[in-house]
PDB file of C-alpha atoms in Angstrom:
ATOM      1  CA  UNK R1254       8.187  22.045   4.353  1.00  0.00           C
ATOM      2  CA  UNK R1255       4.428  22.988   3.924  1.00  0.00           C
ATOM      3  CA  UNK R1256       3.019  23.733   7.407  1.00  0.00           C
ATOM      4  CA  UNK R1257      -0.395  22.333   9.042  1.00  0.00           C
ATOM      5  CA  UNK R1258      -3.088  24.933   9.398  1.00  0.00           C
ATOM      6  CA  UNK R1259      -6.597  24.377  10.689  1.00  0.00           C
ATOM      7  CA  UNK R1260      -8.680  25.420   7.194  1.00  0.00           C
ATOM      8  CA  UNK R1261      -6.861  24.155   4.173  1.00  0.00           C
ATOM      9  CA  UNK R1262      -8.147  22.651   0.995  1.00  0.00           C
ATOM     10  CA  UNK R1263      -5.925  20.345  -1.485  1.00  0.00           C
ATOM     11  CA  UNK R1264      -6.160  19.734  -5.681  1.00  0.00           C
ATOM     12  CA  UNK R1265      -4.631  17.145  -6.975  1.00  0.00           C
ATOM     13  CA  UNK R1266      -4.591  17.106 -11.491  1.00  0.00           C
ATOM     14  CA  UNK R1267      -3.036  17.945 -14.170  1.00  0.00           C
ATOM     15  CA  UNK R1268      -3.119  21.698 -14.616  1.00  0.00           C
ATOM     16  CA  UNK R1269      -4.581  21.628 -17.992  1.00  0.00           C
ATOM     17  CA  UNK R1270      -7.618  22.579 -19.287  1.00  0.00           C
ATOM     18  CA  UNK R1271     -10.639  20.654 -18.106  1.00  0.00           C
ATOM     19  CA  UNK R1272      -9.486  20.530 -14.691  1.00  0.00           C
ATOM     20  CA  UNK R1273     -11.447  23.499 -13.487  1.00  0.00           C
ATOM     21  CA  UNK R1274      -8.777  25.527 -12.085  1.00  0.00           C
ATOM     22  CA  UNK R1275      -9.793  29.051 -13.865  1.00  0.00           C
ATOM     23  CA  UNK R1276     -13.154  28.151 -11.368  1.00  0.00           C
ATOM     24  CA  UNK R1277     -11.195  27.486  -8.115  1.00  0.00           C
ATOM     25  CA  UNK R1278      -8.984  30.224  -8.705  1.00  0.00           C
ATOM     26  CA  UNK R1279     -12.296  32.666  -8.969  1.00  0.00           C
ATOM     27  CA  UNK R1280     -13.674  31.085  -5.552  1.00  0.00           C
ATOM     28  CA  UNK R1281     -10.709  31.538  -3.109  1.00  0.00           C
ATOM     29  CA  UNK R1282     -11.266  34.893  -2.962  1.00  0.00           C
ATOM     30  CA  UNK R1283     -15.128  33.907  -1.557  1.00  0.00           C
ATOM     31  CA  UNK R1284     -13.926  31.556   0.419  1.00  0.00           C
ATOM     32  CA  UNK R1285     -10.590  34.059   2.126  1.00  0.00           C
ATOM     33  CA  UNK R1286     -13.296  36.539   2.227  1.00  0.00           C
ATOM     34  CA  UNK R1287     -15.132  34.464   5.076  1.00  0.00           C
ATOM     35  CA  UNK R1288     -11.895  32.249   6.285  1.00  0.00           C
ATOM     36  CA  UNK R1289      -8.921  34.978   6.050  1.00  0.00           C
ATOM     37  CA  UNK R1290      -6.973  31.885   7.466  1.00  0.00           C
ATOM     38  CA  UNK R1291      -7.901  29.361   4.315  1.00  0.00           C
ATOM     39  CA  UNK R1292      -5.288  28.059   2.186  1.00  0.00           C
ATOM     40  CA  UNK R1293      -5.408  26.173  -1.395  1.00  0.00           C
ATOM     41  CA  UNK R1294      -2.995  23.682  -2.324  1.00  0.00           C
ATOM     42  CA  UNK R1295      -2.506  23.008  -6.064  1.00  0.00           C
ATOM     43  CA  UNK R1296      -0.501  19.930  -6.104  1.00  0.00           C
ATOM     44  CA  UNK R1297       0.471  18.871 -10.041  1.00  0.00           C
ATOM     45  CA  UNK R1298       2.263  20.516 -13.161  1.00  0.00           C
ATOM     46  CA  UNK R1299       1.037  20.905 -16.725  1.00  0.00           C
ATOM     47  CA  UNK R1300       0.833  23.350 -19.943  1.00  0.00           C
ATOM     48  CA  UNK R1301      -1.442  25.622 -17.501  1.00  0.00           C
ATOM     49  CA  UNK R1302       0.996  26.164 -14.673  1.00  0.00           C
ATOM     50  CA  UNK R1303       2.384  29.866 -15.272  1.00  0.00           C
ATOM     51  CA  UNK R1304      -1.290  30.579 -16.687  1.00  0.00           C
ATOM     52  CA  UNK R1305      -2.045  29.854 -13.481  1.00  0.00           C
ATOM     53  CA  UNK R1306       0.423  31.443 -11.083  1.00  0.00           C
ATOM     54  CA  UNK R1307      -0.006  34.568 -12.789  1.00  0.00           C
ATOM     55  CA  UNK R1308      -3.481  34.654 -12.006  1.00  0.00           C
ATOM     56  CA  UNK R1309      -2.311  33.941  -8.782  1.00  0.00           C
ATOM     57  CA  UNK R1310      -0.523  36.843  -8.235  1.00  0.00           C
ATOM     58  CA  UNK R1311      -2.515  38.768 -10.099  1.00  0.00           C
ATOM     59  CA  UNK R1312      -5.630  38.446  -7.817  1.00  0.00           C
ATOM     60  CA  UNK R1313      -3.064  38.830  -4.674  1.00  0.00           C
ATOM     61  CA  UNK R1314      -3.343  35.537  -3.672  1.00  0.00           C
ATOM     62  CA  UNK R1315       0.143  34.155  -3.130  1.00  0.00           C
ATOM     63  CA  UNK R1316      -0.507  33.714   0.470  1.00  0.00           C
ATOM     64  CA  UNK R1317      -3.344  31.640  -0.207  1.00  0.00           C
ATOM     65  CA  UNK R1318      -2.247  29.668  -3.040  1.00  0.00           C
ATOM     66  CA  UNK R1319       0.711  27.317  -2.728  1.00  0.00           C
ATOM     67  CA  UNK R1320       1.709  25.464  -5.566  1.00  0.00           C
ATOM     68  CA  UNK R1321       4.115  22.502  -5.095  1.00  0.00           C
ATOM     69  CA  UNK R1322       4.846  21.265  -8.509  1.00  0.00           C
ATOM     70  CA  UNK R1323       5.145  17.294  -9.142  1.00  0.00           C
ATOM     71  CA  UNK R1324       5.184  15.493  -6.020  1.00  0.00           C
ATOM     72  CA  UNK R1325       5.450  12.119  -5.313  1.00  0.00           C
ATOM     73  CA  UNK R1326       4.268  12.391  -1.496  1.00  0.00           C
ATOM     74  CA  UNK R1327       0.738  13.018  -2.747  1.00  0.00           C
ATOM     75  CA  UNK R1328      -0.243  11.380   1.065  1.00  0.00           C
ATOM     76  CA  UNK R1329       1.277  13.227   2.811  1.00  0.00           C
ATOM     77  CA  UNK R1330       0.204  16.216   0.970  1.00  0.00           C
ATOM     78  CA  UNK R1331      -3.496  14.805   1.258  1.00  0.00           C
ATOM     79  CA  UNK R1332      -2.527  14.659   5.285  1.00  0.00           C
ATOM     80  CA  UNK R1333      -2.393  17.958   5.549  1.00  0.00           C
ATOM     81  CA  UNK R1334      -5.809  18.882   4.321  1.00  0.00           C
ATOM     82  CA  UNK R1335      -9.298  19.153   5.924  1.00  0.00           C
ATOM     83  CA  UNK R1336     -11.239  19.032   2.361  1.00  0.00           C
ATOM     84  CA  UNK R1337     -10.315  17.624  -0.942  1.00  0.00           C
ATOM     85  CA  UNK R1338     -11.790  19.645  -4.427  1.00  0.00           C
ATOM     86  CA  UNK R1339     -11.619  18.844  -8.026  1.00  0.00           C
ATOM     87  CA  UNK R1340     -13.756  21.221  -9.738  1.00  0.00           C
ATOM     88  CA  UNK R1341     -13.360  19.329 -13.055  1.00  0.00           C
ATOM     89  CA  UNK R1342     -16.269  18.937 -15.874  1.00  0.00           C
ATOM     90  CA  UNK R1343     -15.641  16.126 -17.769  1.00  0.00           C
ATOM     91  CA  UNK R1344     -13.612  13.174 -16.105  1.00  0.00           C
ATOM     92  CA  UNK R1345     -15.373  10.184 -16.239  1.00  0.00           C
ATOM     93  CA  UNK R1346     -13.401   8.512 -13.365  1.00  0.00           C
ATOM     94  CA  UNK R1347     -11.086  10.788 -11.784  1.00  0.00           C
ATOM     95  CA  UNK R1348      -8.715   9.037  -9.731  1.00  0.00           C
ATOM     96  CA  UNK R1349      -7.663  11.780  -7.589  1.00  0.00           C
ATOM     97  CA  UNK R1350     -10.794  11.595  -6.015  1.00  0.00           C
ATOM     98  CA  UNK R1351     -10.117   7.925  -4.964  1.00  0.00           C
ATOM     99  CA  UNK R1352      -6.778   8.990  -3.429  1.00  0.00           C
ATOM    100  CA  UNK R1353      -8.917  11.588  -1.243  1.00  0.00           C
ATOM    101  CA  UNK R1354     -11.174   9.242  -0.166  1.00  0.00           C
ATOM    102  CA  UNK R1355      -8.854   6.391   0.862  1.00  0.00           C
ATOM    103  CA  UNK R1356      -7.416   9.264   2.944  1.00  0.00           C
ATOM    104  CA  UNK R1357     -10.805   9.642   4.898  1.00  0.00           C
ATOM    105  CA  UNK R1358     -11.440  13.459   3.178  1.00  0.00           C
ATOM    106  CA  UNK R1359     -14.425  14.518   2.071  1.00  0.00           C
ATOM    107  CA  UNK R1360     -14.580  15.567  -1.610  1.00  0.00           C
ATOM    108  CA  UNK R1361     -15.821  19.118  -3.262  1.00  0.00           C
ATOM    109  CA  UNK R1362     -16.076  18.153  -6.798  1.00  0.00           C
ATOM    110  CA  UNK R1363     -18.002  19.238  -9.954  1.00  0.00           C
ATOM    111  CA  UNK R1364     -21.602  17.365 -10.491  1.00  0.00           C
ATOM    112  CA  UNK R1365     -20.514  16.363 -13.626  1.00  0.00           C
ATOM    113  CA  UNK R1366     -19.011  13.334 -15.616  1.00  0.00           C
ATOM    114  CA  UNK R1367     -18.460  10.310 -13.385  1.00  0.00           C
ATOM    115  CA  UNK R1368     -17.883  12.241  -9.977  1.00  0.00           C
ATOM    116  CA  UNK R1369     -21.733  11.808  -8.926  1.00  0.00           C
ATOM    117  CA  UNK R1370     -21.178   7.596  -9.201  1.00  0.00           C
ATOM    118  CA  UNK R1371     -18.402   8.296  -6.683  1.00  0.00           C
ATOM    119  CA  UNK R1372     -19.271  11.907  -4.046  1.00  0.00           C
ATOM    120  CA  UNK R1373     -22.410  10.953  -2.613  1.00  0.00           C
ATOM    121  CA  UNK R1374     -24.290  14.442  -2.261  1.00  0.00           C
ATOM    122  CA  UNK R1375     -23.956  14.978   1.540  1.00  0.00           C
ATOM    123  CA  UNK R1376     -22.079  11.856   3.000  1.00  0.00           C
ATOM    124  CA  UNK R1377     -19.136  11.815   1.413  1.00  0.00           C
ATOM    125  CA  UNK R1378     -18.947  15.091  -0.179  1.00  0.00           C
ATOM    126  CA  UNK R1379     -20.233  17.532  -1.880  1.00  0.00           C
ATOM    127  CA  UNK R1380     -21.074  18.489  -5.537  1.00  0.00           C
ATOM    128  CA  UNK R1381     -21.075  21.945  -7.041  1.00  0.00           C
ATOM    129  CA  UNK R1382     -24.281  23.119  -9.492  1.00  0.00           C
ATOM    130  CA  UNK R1383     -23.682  24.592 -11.761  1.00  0.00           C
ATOM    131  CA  UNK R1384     -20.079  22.929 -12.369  1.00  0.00           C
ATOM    132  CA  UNK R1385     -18.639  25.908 -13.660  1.00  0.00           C
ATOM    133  CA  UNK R1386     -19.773  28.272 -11.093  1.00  0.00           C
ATOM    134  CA  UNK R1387     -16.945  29.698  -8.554  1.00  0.00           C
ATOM    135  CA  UNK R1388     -19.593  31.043  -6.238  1.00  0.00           C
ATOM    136  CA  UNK R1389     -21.034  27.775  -5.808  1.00  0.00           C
ATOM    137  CA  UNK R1390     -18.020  26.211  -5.098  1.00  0.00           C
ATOM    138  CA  UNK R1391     -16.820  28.842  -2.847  1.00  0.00           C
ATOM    139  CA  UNK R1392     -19.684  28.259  -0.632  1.00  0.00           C
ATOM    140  CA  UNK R1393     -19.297  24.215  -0.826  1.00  0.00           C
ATOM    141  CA  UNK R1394     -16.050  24.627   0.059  1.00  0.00           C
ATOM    142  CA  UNK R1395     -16.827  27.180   2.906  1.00  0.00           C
ATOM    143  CA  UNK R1396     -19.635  24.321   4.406  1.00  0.00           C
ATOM    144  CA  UNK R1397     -17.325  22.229   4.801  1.00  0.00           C
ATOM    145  CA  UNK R1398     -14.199  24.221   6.528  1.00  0.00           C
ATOM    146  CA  UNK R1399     -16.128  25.730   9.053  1.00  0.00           C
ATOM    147  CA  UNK R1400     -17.943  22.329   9.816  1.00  0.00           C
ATOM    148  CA  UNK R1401     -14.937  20.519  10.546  1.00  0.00           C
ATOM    149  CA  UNK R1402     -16.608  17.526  12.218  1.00  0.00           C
ATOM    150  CA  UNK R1403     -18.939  17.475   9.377  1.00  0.00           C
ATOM    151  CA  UNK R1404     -16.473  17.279   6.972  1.00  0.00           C
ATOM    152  CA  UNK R1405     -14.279  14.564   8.981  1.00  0.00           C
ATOM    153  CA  UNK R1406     -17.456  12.216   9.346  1.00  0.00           C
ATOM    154  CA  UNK R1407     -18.076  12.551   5.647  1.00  0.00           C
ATOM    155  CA  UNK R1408     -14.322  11.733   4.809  1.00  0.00           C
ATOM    156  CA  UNK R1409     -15.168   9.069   7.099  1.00  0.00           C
ATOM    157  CA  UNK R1410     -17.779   7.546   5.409  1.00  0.00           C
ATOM    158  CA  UNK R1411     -15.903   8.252   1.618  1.00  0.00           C
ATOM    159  CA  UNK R1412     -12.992   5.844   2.956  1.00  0.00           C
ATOM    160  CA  UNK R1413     -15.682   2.856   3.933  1.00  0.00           C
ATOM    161  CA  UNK R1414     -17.440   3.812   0.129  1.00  0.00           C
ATOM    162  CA  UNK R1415     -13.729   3.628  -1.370  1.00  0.00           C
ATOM    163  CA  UNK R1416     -13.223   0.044  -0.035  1.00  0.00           C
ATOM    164  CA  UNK R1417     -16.982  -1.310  -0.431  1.00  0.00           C
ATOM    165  CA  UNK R1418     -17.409  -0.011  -4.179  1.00  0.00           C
ATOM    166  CA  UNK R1419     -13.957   1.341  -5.795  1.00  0.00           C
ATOM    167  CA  UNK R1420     -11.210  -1.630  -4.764  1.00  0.00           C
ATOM    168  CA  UNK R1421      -9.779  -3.280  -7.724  1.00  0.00           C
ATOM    169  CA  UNK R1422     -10.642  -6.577  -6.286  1.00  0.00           C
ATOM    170  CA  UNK R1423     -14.436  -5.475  -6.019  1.00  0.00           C
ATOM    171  CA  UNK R1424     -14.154  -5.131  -9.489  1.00  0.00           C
ATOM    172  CA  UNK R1425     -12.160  -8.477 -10.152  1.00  0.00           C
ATOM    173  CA  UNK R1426     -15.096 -10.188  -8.043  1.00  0.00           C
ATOM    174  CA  UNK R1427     -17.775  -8.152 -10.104  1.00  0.00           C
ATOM    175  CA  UNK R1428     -16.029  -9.200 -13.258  1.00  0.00           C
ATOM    176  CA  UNK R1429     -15.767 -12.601 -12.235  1.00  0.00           C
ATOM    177  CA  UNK R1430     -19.677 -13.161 -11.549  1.00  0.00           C
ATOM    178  CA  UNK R1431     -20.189 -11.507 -14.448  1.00  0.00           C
ATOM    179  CA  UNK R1432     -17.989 -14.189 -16.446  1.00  0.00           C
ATOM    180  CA  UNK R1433     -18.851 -17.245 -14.560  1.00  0.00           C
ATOM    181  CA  UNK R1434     -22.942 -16.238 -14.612  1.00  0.00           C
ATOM    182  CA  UNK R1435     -22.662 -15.812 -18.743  1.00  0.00           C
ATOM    183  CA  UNK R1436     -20.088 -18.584 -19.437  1.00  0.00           C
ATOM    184  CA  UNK R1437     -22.308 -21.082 -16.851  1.00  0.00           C
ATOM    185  CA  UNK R1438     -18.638 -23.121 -15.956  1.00  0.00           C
ATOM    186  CA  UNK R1439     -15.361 -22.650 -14.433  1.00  0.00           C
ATOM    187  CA  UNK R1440     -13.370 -21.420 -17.362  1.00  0.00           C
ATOM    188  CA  UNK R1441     -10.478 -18.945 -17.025  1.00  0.00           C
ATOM    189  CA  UNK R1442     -11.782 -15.722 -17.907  1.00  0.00           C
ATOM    190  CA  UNK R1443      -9.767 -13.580 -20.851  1.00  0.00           C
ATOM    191  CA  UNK R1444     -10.941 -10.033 -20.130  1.00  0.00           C
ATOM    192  CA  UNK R1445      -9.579  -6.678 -22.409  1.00  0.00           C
ATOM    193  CA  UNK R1446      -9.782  -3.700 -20.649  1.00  0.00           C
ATOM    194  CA  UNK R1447      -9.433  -0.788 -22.960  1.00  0.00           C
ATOM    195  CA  UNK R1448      -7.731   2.817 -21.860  1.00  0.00           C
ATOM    196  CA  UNK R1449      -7.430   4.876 -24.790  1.00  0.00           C
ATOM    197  CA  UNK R1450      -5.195   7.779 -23.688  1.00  0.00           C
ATOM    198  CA  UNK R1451      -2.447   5.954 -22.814  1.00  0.00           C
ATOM    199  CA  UNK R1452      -1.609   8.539 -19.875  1.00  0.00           C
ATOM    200  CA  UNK R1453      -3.421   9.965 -16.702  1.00  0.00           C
ATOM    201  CA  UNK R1454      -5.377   9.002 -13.721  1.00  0.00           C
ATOM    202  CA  UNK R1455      -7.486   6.828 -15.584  1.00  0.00           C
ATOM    203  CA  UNK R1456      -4.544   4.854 -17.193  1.00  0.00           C
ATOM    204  CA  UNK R1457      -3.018   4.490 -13.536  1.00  0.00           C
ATOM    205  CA  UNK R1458      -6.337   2.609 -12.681  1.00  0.00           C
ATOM    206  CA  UNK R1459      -6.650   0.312 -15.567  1.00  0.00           C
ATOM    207  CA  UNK R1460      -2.925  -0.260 -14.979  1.00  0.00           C
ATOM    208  CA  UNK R1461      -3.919  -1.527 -11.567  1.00  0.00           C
ATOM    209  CA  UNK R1462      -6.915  -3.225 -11.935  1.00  0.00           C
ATOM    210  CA  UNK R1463      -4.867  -5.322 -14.856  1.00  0.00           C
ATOM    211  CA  UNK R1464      -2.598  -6.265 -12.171  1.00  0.00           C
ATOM    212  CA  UNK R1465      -5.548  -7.601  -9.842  1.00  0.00           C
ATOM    213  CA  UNK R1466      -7.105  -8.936 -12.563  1.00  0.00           C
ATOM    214  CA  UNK R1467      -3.750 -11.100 -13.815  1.00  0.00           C
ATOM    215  CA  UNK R1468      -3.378 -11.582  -9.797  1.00  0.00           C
ATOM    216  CA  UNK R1469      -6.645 -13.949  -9.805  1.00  0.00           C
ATOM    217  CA  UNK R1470      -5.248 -15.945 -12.822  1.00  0.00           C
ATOM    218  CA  UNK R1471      -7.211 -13.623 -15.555  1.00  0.00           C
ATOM    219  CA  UNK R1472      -5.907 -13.958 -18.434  1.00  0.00           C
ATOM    220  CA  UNK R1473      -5.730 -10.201 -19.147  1.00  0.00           C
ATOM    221  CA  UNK R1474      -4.734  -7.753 -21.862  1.00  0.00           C
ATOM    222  CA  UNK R1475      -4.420  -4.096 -21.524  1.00  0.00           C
ATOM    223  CA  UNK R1476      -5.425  -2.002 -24.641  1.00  0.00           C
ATOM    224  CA  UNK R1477      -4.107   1.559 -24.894  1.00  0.00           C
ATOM    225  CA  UNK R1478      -2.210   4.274 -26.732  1.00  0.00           C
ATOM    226  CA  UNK R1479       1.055   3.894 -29.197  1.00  0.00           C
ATOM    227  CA  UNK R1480       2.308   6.167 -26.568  1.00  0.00           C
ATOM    228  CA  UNK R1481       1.756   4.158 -23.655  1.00  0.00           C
ATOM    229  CA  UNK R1482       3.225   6.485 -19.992  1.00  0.00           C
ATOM    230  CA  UNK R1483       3.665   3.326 -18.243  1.00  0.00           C
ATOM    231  CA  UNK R1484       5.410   1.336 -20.585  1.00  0.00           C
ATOM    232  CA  UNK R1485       8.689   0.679 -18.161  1.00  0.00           C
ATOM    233  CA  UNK R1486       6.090  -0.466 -15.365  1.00  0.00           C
ATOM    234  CA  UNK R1487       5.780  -4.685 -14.519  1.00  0.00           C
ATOM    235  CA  UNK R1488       3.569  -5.997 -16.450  1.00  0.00           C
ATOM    236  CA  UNK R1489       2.106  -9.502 -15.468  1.00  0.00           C
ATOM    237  CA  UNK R1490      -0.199  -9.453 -18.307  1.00  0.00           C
ATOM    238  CA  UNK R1491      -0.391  -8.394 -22.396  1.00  0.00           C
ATOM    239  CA  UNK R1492      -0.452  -4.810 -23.429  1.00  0.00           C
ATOM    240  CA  UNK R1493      -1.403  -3.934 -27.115  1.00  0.00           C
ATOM    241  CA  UNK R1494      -0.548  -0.829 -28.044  1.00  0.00           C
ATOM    242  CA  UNK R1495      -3.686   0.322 -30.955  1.00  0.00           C
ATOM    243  CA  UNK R1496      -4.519   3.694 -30.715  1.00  0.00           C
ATOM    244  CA  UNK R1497      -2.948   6.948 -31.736  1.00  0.00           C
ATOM    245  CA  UNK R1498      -4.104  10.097 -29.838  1.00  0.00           C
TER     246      UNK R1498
END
């Protein structure tokens, strides 16, 4: 099993491009440098994975850099970390972050896509300018790891954000003022919610907040890829299957 030390960061994505991992992989060094004692785990799999362990061992960092391959204990993996990064550019709502914060850690992430509508610069995280710059995320990530209370007040504070802002019923109440303010009467609502990939963290989160949605007697249909990942799931509500990526 992976072991509990007192200075350890987590990833949690796809190891594909986009996901910032040539960056993260350029800042351990920074951050060993200071915190000999630091360790990185890269939780996921993807085209990128022996990419990636070979810079690994090329930069002499396989005591630093663990990775575990596709797990389903992501919590407990989250459990053993003190800081959470995702040093992505372009996600527009990257779930992984919403895993880290409903485990109460604070979040080193890119400012970039949709992460600044979720990290709030110095209370529940922190966000690295430029994204692509592995010295600036080094030093983030260094802030937080030797300010451990710091960091567990801010993880703190991303949990009570998660519930107030992020819960698919928030949404299914926003939705329904929304509907009931523009219709001006009690009519069942018939909402689409569209997820064009078909796959991902994204897809996981329409996928649930379908399920809410259907849950408050929404007539609901999901809209998504030919090649739909969670096709075996439940489904209490309609999928149509349009788009071809």
């Amino acid at each position: 099993g992976l072991a509990r030390t007192h200075s350890e960061t987590v990833n949690l994505a796809v190891l594909r491009e986009g996901k910032g991992h040539d960056t993260l992989l350029a800042a351990i060094p920074q951050v060993v440098q200071q915190m000999p004692e630091a360790k990185c785990l890269i939780v996921g799999g993807g085209p990128l994975e022996e990419r990636l362990r070979a810079q690994v061992r090329d930069r002499g960092l396989a005591d630093q850099v663990i990775f575990t391959g596709m797990r389903q204990d992501i919590a407990e993996l989250l459990a053993l970390a003190d800081v959470f990064v995702l040093p992505s550019q372009r996600d527009p709502l990257p779930t992984a972050i919403l895993e880290a914060m409903a485990m109460r850690l604070p979040v080193v992430a890119c400012d970039s896509g949709g992460v600044p509508e979720m990290v709030v610069e110095g209370q529940t995280g922190l966000l690295v300018r430029p994204p692509d710059s592995a010295e600036a995320l080094a030093q983030q990530l260094l802030r937080l790891l030797a300010h451990p209370e710091e960091a567990k007040q801010m993880g703190q504070r991303g949990r009570a954000r998660l519930e107030a802002q992020f819960g698919a019923g928030t949404w299914v109440r926003q939705l329904e003022s929304l509907y009931q303010d523009t219709l001006g009467r009690r009519a069942r609502m018939r909402v689409a919610v569209i997820e064009f990939l078909g796959r991902g963290g994204l897809m996981h989160y329409a996928y649930q907040l379908c399920r809410a949605l259907a849950a408050q007697d929404v007539d609901v249909t999901l809209i998504t890829d030919r090649d739909y990942e969670l096709a075996e799931w439940p489904h209490p509500f309609a999928i149509e299957r349009l788009f071809r990526l």
